[in-house]
Short mmCIF file of C-alpha atoms (C1' of nucleotides) in Angstrom, two decimals:
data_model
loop_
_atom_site.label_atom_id
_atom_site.label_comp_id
_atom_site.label_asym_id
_atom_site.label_seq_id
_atom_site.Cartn_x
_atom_site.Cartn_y
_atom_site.Cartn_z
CA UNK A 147 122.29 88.59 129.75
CA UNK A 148 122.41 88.26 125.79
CA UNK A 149 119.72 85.53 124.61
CA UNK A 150 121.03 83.35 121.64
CA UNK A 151 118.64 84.70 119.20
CA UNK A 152 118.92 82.58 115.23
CA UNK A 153 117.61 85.99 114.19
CA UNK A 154 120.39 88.14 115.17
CA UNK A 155 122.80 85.65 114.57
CA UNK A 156 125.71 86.22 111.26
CA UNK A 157 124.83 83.23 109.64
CA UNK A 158 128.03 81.60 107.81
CA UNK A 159 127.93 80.31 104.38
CA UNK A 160 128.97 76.95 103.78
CA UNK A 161 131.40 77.68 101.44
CA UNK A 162 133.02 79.85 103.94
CA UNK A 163 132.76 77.41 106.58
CA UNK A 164 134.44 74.42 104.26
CA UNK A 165 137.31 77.04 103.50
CA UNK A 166 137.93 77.24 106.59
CA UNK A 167 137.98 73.54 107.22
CA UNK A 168 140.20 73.51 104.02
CA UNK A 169 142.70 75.69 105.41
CA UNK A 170 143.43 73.20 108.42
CA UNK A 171 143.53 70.45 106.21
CA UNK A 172 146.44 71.73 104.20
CA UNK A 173 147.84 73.69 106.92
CA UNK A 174 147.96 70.20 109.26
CA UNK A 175 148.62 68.20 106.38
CA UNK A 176 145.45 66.21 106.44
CA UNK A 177 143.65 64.85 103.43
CA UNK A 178 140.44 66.06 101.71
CA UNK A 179 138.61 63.12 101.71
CA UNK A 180 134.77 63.25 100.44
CA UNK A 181 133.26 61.48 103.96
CA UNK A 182 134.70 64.80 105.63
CA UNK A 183 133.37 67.28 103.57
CA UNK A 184 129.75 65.31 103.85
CA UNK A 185 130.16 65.27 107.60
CA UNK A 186 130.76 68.84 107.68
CA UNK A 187 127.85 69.47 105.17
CA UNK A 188 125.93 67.33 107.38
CA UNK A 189 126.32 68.85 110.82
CA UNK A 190 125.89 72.60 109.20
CA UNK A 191 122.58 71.32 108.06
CA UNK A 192 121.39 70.31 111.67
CA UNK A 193 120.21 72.72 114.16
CA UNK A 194 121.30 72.43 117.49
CA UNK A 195 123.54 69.47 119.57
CA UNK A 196 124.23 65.83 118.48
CA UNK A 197 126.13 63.31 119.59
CA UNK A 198 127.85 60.96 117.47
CA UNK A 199 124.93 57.79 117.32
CA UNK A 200 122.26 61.02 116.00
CA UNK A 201 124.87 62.54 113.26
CA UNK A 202 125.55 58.29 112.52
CA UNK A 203 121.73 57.32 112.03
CA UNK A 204 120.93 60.86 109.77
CA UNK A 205 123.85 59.88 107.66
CA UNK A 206 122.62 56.06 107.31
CA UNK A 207 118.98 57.72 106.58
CA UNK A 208 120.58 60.05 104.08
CA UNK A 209 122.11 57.22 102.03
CA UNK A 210 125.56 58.12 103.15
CA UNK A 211 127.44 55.43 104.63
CA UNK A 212 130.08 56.40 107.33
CA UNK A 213 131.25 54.42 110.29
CA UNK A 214 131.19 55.71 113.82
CA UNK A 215 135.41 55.15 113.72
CA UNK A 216 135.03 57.95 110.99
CA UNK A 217 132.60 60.09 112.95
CA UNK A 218 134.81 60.31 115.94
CA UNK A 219 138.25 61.04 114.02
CA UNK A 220 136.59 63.72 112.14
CA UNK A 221 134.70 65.21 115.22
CA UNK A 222 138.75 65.22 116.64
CA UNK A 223 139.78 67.44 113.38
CA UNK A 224 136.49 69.97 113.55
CA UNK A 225 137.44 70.39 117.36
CA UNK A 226 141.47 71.56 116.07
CA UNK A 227 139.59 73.43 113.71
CA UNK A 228 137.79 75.42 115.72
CA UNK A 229 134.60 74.26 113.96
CA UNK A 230 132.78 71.97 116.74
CA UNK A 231 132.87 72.35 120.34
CA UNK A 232 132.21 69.19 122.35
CA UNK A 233 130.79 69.22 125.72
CA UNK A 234 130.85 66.68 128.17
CA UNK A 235 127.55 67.69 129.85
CA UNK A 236 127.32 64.01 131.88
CA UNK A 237 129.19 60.96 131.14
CA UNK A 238 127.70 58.85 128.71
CA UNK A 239 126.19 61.91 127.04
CA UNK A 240 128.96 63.62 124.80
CA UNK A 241 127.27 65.89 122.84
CA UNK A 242 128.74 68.20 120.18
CA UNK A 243 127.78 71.71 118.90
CA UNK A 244 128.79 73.51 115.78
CA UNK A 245 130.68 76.85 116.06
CA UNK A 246 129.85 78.19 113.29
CA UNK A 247 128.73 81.64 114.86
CA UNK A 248 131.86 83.54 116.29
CA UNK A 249 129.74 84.16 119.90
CA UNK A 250 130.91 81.92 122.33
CA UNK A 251 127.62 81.16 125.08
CA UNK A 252 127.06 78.58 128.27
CA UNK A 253 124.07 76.53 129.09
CA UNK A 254 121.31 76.00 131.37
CA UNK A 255 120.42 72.02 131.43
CA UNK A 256 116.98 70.79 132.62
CA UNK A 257 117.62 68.29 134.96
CA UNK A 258 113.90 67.02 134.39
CA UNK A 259 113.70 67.31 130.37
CA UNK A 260 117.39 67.71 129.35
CA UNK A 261 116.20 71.02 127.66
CA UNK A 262 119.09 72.97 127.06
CA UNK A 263 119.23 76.54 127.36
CA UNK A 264 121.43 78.88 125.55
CA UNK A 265 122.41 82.16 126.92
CA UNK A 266 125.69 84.63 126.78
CA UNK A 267 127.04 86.11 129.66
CA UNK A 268 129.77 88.93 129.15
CA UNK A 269 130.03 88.60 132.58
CA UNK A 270 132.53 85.71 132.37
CA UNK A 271 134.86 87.77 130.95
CA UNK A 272 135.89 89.48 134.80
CA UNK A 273 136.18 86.43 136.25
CA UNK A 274 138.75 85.17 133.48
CA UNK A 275 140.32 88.33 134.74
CA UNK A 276 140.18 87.77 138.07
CA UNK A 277 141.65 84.42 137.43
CA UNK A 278 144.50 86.22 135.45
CA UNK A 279 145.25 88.29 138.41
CA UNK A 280 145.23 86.96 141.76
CA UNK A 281 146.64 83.54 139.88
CA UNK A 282 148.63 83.86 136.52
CA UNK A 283 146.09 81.54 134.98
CA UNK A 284 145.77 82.15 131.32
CA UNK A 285 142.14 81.45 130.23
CA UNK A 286 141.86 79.43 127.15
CA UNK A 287 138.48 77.97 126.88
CA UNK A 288 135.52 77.82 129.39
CA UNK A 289 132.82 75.71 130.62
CA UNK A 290 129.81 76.75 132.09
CA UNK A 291 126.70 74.77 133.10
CA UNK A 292 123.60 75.59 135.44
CA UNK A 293 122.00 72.79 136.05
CA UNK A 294 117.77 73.10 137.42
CA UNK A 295 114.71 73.07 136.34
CA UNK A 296 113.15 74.73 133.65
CA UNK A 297 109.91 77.11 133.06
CA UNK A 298 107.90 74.35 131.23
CA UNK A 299 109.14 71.52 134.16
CA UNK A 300 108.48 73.77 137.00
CA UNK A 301 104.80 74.65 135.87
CA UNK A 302 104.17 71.03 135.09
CA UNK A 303 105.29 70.36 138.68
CA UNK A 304 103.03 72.87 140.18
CA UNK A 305 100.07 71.03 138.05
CA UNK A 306 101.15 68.04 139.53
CA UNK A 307 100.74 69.04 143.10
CA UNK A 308 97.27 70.61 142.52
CA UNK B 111 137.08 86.67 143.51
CA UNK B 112 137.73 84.95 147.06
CA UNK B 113 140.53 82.21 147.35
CA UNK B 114 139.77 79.27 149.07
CA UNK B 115 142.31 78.85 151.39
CA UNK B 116 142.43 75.53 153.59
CA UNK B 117 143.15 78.67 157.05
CA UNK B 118 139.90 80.35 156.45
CA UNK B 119 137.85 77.27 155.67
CA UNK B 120 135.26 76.41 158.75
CA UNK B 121 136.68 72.86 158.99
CA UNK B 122 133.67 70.63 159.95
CA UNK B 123 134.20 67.50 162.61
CA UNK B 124 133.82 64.53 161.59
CA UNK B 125 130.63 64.08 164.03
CA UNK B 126 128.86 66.88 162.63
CA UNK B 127 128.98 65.69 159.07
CA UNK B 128 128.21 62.23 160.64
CA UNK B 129 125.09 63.85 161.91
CA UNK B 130 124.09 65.10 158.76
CA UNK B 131 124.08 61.74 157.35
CA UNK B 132 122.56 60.32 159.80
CA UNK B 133 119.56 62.30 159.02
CA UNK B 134 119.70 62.05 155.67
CA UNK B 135 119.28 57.91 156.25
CA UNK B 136 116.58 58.24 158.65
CA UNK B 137 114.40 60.78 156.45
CA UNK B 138 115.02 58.55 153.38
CA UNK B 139 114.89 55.28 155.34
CA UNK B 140 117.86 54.28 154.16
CA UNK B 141 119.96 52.09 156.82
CA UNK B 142 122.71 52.65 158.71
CA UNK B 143 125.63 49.80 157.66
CA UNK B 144 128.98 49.70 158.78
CA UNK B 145 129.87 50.45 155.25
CA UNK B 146 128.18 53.70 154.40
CA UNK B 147 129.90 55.22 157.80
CA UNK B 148 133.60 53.45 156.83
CA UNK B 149 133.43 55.16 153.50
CA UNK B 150 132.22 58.41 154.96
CA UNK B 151 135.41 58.62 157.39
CA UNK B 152 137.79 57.43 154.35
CA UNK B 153 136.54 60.55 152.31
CA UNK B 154 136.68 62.99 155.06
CA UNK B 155 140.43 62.05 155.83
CA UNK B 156 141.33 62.06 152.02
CA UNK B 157 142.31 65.31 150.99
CA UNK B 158 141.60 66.80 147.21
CA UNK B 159 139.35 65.09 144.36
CA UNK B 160 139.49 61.61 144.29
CA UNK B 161 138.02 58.97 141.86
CA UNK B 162 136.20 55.34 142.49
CA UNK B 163 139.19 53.46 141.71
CA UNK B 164 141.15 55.42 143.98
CA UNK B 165 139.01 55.41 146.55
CA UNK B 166 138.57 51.52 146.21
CA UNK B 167 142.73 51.22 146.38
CA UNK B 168 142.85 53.59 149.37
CA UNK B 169 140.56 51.25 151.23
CA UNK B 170 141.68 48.20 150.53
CA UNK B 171 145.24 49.76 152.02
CA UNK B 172 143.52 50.43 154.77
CA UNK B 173 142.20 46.79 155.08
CA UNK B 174 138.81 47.56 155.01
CA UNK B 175 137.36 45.39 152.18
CA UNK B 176 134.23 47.06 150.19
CA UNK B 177 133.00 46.29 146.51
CA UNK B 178 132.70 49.01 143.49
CA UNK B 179 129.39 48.35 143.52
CA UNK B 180 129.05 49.41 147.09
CA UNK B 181 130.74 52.31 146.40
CA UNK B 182 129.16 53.86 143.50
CA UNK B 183 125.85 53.47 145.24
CA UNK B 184 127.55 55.05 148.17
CA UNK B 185 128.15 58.23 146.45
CA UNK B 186 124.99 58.37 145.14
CA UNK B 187 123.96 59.10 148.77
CA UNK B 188 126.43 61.24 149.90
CA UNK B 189 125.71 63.20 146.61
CA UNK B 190 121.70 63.41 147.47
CA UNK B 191 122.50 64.31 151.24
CA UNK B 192 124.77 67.15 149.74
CA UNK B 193 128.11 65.50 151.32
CA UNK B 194 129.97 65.23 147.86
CA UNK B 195 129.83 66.60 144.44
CA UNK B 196 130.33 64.74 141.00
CA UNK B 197 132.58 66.69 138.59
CA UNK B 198 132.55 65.24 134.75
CA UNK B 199 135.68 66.95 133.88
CA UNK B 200 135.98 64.60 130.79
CA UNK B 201 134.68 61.20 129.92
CA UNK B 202 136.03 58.39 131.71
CA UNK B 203 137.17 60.91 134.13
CA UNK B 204 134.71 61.26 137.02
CA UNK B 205 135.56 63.51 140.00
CA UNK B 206 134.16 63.45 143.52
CA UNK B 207 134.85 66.20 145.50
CA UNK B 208 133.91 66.28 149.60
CA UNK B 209 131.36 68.99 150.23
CA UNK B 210 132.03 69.50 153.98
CA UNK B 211 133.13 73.10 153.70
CA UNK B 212 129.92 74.94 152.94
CA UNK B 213 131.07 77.25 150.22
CA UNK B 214 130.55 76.39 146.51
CA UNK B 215 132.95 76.78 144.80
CA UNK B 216 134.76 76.40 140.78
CA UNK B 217 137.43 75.59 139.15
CA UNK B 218 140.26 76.04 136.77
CA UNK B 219 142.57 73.83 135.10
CA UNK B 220 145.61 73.86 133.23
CA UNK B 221 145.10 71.76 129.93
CA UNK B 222 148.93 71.00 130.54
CA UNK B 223 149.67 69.92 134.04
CA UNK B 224 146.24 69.13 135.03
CA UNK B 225 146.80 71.12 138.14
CA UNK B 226 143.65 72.27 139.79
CA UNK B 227 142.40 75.34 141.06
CA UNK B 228 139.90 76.17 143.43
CA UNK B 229 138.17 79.75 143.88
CA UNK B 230 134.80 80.90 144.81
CA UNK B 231 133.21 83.89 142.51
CA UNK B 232 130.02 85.31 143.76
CA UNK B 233 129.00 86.88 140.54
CA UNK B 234 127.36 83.74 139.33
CA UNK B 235 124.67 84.06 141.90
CA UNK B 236 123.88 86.83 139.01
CA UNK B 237 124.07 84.77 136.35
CA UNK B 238 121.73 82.71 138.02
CA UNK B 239 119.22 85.70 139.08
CA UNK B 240 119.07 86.77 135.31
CA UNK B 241 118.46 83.00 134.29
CA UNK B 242 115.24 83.38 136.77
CA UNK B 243 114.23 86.35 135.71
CA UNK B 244 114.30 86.04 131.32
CA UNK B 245 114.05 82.06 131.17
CA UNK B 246 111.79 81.12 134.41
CA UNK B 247 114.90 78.47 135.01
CA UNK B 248 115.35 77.41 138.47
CA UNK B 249 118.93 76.59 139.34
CA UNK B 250 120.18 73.68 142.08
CA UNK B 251 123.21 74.03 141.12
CA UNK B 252 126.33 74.91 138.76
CA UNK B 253 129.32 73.76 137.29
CA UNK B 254 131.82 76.29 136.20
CA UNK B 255 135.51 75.36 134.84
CA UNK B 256 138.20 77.22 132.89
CA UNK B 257 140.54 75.76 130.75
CA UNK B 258 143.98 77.18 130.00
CA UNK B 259 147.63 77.92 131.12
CA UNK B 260 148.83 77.93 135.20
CA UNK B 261 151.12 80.53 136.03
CA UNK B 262 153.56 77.32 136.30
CA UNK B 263 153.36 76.41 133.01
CA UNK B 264 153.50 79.76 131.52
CA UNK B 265 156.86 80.43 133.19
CA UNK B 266 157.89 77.05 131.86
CA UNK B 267 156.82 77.78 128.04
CA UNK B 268 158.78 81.08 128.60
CA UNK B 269 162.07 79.41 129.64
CA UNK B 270 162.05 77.04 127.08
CA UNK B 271 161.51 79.41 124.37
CA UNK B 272 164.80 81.24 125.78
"C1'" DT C 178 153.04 54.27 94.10
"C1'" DT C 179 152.50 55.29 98.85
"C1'" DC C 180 150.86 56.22 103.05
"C1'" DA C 181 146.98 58.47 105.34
"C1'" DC C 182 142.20 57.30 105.72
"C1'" DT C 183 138.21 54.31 106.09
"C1'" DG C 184 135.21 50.46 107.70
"C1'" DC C 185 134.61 46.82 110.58
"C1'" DA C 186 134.81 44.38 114.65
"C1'" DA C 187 137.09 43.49 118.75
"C1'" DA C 188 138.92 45.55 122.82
"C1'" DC C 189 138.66 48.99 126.54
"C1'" DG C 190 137.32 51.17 130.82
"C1'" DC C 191 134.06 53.01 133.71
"C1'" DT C 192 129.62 52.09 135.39
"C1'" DT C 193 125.41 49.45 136.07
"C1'" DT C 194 122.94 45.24 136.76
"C1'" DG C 195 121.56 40.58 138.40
"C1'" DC C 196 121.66 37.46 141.76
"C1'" DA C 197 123.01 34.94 145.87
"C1'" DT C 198 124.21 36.01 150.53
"C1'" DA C 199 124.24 38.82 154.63
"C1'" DT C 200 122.29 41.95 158.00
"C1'" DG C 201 119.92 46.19 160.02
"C1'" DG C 202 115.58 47.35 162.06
"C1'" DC D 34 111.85 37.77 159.99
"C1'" DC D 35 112.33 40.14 155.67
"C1'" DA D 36 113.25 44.14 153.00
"C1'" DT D 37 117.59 46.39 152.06
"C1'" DA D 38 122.34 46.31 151.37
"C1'" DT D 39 126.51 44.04 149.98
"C1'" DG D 40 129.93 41.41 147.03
"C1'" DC D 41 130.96 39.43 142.95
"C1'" DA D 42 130.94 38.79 138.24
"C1'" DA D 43 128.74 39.59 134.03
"C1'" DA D 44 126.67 42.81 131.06
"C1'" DG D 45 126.23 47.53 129.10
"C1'" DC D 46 127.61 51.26 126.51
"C1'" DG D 47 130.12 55.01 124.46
"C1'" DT D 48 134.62 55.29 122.72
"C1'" DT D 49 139.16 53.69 121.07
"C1'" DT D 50 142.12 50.55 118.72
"C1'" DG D 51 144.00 47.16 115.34
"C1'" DC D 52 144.11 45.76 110.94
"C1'" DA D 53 143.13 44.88 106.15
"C1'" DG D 54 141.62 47.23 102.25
"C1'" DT D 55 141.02 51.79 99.75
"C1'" DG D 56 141.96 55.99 97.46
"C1'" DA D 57 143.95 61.02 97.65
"C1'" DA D 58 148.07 63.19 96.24
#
DNA sequence: TTCACTGCAAACGCTTTGCATATGG
DNA sequence: CCATATGCAAAGCGTTTGCAGTGAA
């Protein structure tokens, strides 16, 4: 198993990233409109997952006015993009993820905490075979989720008990 | 990877996973109503996923008269005494799925047909060993779901493009 | 100029909640 | 008897939609 390190991470420019953005735009006909190019700028700027009240209150507290109509059609045009990747971990609870970094990875959820746990597993990559093989089924995207508890719950539990 | 074929499946009577219920009530004092058991026999004749609406259609068919309410906190017991499983394939799309066959198992669907299929793959009891072992994260359980193309659809795409 | 985009608020749809009534233990 | 469970309807909440006004091309 790989661990998501930032360190070893190729960190994208933004002016890469926005080219690429640029390139669906035209490509899809869509206009380049300032509020998307500050969305993107904002959600390159923030580490880790947000949903769409978290990107809508640090654009209000950044002096940049969008409404939430905005933040969901633009989300819809970073996920054709290839940009964002959304993830509908329960319902009620649609959080979003830049893709900024080509390495695709799954999660391990803390059902206690909701700490979220990054990992990639090459492993993944025989059963899409498998799938392929014994069913014709053409692998696209995937989804995977452990859900448990984690190091810091589990210890905290064990204090607990003493 | 291991098909799960409806032949090979241990099929569970209906007393049995009565039972278990049963003894799920009694160790969580929970009581027994006339309710809880009538939903418990609609599920285990239903084939397939189903949803609360559908369920709630089903039985009113079937003349037996309960409320939403009654069901979702019905599920929320069958999912605690391990009976049923809640997929969040997408928002305002809730799954259950019966759990009286005792192999876990995942899924893939096609993004086009929304055809479903089921398999078991015992290499993510490695995934979840390595998750121990770097991150100290203790799994209950998993959700794991591929998105793409079913050999249906491929052939279909093919022929059209002819 | 024109039509896609934006902001706002109302509508939507699934789920949860509150409360009066019913009933299992 | 009374704490739990049920049914019903209202409320909640993230998301989508409709529409009038705006601005990119």
């Amino acid at each position: 198993m790989v661990l998501k390190n930032e360190k070893h991470q190729k960190i994208e420019s933004f002016e890469n990233i926005k080219q690429i953005f640029i390139e669906y735009l035209n490509k899809t006909n869509h206009r380049k409109t300032p509020e998307r190019f500050t969305i993107l700028k904002e959600i390159y700027d923030f580490q880790g997952h947000f949903d769409i009240e978290m990107l809508y209150n640090r654009m209000k507290i950044n002096r940049y006015r969008v409404s939430r109509a905005t933040l969901y059609n633009t989300m819809e045009l970073f996920m054709e993009s290839g940009l964002v990747i959304k993830h509908q971990f329960d319902k009620n609870c649609a959080q979003y993820e830049k893709n900024f970094c080509s390495k695709l990875h799954d999660h391990a959820i803390c059902v206690k905490c909701r700490r979220v746990i990054e990992f990639h597993e090459p492993v993944i990559n025989k059963v899409e075979e498998s799938l392929k093989n014994s069913y014709g089924f053409n692998t696209l995207n995937h989804s995977l989720v452990f859900y448990g508890i984690c190091e810091y719950c589990s210890i905290n539990e064990k204090a607990i008990k003493k």
